[in-house]
Tab-separated table of C-alpha atoms in Angstrom:
chain	number	residue	atom	x	y	z
A	6	MET	CA	265.200	91.117	-10.316
A	7	GLN	CA	264.196	91.671	-13.965
A	8	GLN	CA	260.450	92.003	-14.458
A	9	SER	CA	258.740	90.292	-17.330
A	10	PRO	CA	257.299	92.716	-20.251
A	11	LEU	CA	253.736	91.606	-19.204
A	12	GLU	CA	254.328	92.356	-15.565
A	13	VAL	CA	255.586	95.851	-16.661
A	14	LYS	CA	252.653	96.341	-18.746
A	15	ARG	CA	250.236	95.268	-15.902
A	16	ALA	CA	252.218	97.737	-13.647
A	17	PHE	CA	251.595	100.564	-16.050
A	18	GLY	CA	247.789	99.458	-16.513
A	19	LEU	CA	247.397	99.851	-12.722
A	20	LEU	CA	249.193	103.127	-12.762
A	21	PHE	CA	247.249	104.406	-15.593
A	22	ILE	CA	244.101	103.335	-13.933
A	23	GLY	CA	244.857	105.041	-10.730
A	24	VAL	CA	245.553	108.273	-12.522
A	25	ALA	CA	241.916	107.920	-14.112
A	26	ILE	CA	240.250	107.243	-10.989
A	27	SER	CA	242.071	110.176	-9.317
A	28	VAL	CA	241.400	112.558	-12.033
A	29	GLY	CA	237.724	111.512	-12.530
A	30	VAL	CA	236.952	111.611	-8.533
A	31	ALA	CA	238.944	114.834	-7.887
A	32	SER	CA	237.428	116.498	-10.809
A	33	ILE	CA	233.919	115.943	-9.624
A	34	LEU	CA	234.698	116.522	-5.729
A	35	SER	CA	236.620	119.795	-6.747
A	36	GLU	CA	233.571	120.825	-8.869
A	37	ILE	CA	231.211	120.195	-5.727
A	38	ALA	CA	233.659	122.545	-3.478
A	39	PHE	CA	233.420	125.044	-6.272
A	40	GLU	CA	229.813	125.002	-6.148
A	41	ASN	CA	229.621	125.376	-2.530
A	42	LYS	CA	232.198	127.953	-2.759
A	43	ASP	CA	234.367	126.283	-0.396
A	44	PRO	CA	237.965	127.987	0.455
A	45	LEU	CA	240.619	127.515	-2.208
A	46	PHE	CA	242.828	125.479	-0.106
A	47	TYR	CA	239.905	122.489	-0.301
A	48	TYR	CA	241.028	122.205	-3.963
A	49	ALA	CA	244.758	121.101	-2.966
A	50	ILE	CA	243.205	118.759	-0.070
A	51	ILE	CA	240.916	117.046	-2.577
A	52	TRP	CA	243.388	116.698	-5.371
A	53	PHE	CA	246.313	115.513	-3.175
A	54	GLY	CA	244.176	113.456	-0.946
A	55	ILE	CA	242.370	111.628	-3.748
A	56	PHE	CA	245.960	110.698	-5.535
A	57	ALA	CA	247.234	109.810	-2.175
A	58	ILE	CA	244.231	107.634	-1.259
A	59	THR	CA	244.083	105.804	-4.689
A	60	PHE	CA	247.739	105.255	-4.962
A	61	GLY	CA	248.214	104.323	-1.540
A	62	VAL	CA	245.536	101.479	-2.143
A	63	ILE	CA	247.180	100.574	-5.314
A	64	PHE	CA	250.845	100.357	-4.049
A	65	GLY	CA	249.695	98.851	-0.809
A	66	LYS	CA	248.186	95.931	-2.591
A	67	PHE	CA	250.465	95.568	-5.330
A	68	LYS	CA	253.866	96.356	-3.972
A	69	LYS	CA	255.511	94.673	-6.928
A	70	ILE	CA	254.516	97.028	-9.336
A	71	ILE	CA	256.805	99.848	-7.919
A	72	PRO	CA	259.914	98.291	-9.259
A	73	SER	CA	258.259	97.588	-12.545
A	74	ILE	CA	257.264	101.021	-13.036
A	75	ARG	CA	260.844	102.259	-12.119
A	76	GLY	CA	262.326	99.824	-14.339
A	77	ARG	CA	260.396	100.852	-17.551
A	78	MET	CA	261.042	104.557	-16.740
A	79	LYS	CA	265.039	103.909	-16.625
A	80	ASN	CA	264.934	102.930	-20.267
A	81	SER	CA	264.699	106.800	-21.280
A	82	VAL	CA	268.156	107.168	-19.215
A	83	LYS	CA	269.907	105.539	-22.280
A	84	TRP	CA	268.277	107.772	-24.955
A	85	PRO	CA	270.578	110.429	-26.514
A	86	ARG	CA	270.673	113.681	-24.876
A	87	MET	CA	268.761	115.662	-27.597
A	88	VAL	CA	265.862	113.004	-27.757
A	89	LYS	CA	265.558	113.401	-23.832
A	90	ALA	CA	265.346	117.150	-24.430
A	91	VAL	CA	262.528	116.912	-27.179
A	92	ASN	CA	260.607	114.380	-24.987
A	93	GLY	CA	260.912	116.786	-21.875
A	94	LEU	CA	259.758	119.621	-24.104
A	95	CYS	CA	256.684	117.518	-25.234
A	96	TRP	CA	255.751	116.977	-21.640
A	97	ALA	CA	256.422	120.496	-20.174
A	98	ALA	CA	256.165	122.931	-22.923
A	99	PRO	CA	252.385	122.833	-22.962
A	100	PHE	CA	252.127	122.888	-19.124
A	101	VAL	CA	254.459	125.992	-19.004
A	102	ALA	CA	252.409	127.659	-21.693
A	103	ILE	CA	249.494	127.751	-19.238
A	104	GLY	CA	251.332	130.730	-17.422
A	105	ALA	CA	250.857	132.599	-20.657
A	106	PHE	CA	247.512	131.433	-21.785
A	107	PRO	CA	245.616	130.525	-18.501
A	108	SER	CA	242.262	130.850	-20.514
A	109	MET	CA	243.192	127.714	-22.356
A	110	TYR	CA	244.694	125.747	-19.755
A	111	GLN	CA	242.150	122.718	-20.099
A	112	TYR	CA	243.515	122.422	-23.824
A	113	LEU	CA	247.122	122.809	-22.765
A	114	ILE	CA	246.791	120.143	-20.098
A	115	LEU	CA	245.382	117.674	-22.868
A	116	LEU	CA	248.246	118.864	-25.255
A	117	GLY	CA	250.857	118.053	-22.711
A	118	ILE	CA	249.454	114.658	-21.967
A	119	GLY	CA	248.918	113.902	-25.384
A	120	LEU	CA	252.116	115.063	-26.713
A	121	GLY	CA	254.117	113.730	-23.706
A	122	ASN	CA	252.570	110.182	-23.994
A	123	ALA	CA	252.905	110.087	-27.707
A	124	SER	CA	256.511	111.203	-27.964
A	125	THR	CA	257.424	108.685	-24.956
A	126	PHE	CA	255.893	105.978	-27.135
A	127	VAL	CA	257.780	106.762	-30.257
A	128	PHE	CA	261.318	107.385	-28.572
A	129	MET	CA	260.451	104.167	-26.359
A	130	LYS	CA	259.860	102.197	-29.328
A	131	LYS	CA	262.816	103.623	-31.515
A	132	PHE	CA	265.457	103.789	-28.974
A	133	SER	CA	264.646	101.247	-26.320
A	134	GLY	CA	262.875	98.673	-28.564
A	135	LEU	CA	259.504	98.786	-26.520
A	136	ALA	CA	256.333	99.287	-27.918
A	137	ASN	CA	253.908	100.491	-25.030
A	138	TYR	CA	250.659	100.793	-26.868
A	139	GLU	CA	248.906	101.830	-23.598
A	140	GLN	CA	250.881	104.948	-23.842
A	141	ILE	CA	249.868	105.765	-27.357
A	142	ILE	CA	246.532	105.169	-26.428
A	143	VAL	CA	246.503	107.634	-23.739
A	144	GLY	CA	248.502	110.196	-26.019
A	145	GLY	CA	246.094	109.613	-29.002
A	146	ILE	CA	242.851	109.978	-26.920
A	147	SER	CA	244.246	113.293	-25.287
A	148	LEU	CA	245.100	114.843	-28.532
A	149	LEU	CA	241.825	113.858	-30.096
A	150	ALA	CA	240.040	115.185	-27.286
A	151	ILE	CA	241.393	118.901	-27.722
A	152	PRO	CA	239.070	119.525	-30.946
A	153	ILE	CA	236.170	117.843	-29.113
A	154	ALA	CA	236.840	119.880	-25.907
A	155	ILE	CA	237.009	123.111	-28.040
A	156	MET	CA	233.915	122.332	-29.945
A	157	ILE	CA	231.946	121.396	-26.724
A	158	ASP	CA	233.188	124.780	-25.228
A	159	THR	CA	232.538	127.054	-28.007
A	160	ARG	CA	229.117	125.678	-29.390
A	161	PHE	CA	227.396	123.810	-26.680
A	162	VAL	CA	228.354	125.012	-23.308
A	163	SER	CA	227.915	128.397	-21.765
A	164	ASN	CA	229.386	127.582	-18.348
A	165	GLN	CA	233.206	127.337	-18.484
A	166	THR	CA	233.348	125.176	-15.425
A	167	VAL	CA	231.491	122.467	-17.398
A	168	ALA	CA	234.073	122.880	-20.131
A	169	VAL	CA	236.872	122.299	-17.477
A	170	ILE	CA	235.133	119.285	-16.028
A	171	LEU	CA	234.501	117.751	-19.575
A	172	SER	CA	238.285	118.081	-20.337
A	173	ARG	CA	239.255	116.419	-16.982
A	174	ILE	CA	236.860	113.482	-17.637
A	175	MET	CA	238.487	113.242	-21.161
A	176	ILE	CA	241.873	112.820	-19.166
A	177	ALA	CA	240.502	110.222	-16.882
A	178	ALA	CA	238.930	108.529	-19.926
A	179	ALA	CA	242.201	108.452	-21.888
A	180	TYR	CA	244.208	107.175	-18.814
A	181	GLY	CA	241.517	104.678	-18.165
A	182	ALA	CA	241.625	103.520	-21.723
A	183	GLY	CA	245.226	103.005	-21.615
A	184	GLY	CA	245.028	101.149	-18.282
A	185	VAL	CA	242.358	98.845	-19.368
A	186	TYR	CA	244.304	97.883	-22.675
A	187	ALA	CA	247.450	97.257	-20.526
A	188	LEU	CA	245.678	95.003	-18.228
A	189	LEU	CA	243.780	93.092	-20.813
A	190	VAL	CA	246.858	92.593	-23.383
A	191	ARG	CA	248.228	89.135	-23.120
A	192	LYS	CA	251.745	89.787	-24.979
């Protein structure tokens, strides 16, 4: 069954809100674990657990959103091969670069989320005729957060863990803003 564009937008709004909640809560809980010097495997439990609980609740309550999300993601299957490659690089290259530049990982994560969402917006609009503004909101905020994160990290914060937490909170805020937009838009 074909979902209406508004239903698809709302589904992505819930998805983005779920990411925002998960990243925000997991960031805070993992910082608490770090401060308590808990074992490293606690981080995996915290991150996977929070995402599982959040999306279990969202997908459990709103079962109709899964086909809507899947349907919108299938739009990229029809894109030219080179466009898919560029979009994939926008998402993956910054995350792969973390291996070479581990001290910059909080900026590279923001870059990956920013470039990935921005390129997906541009290609979705050009090749699928869809203007998913919630995606450009997430991408734009993430890209704008990079210089803010660098400034906070280099000028105001002497503790690296605070800078990392602030970057994660900026990611949560970006997804939250995109999700709220998608849920509030009427067309």
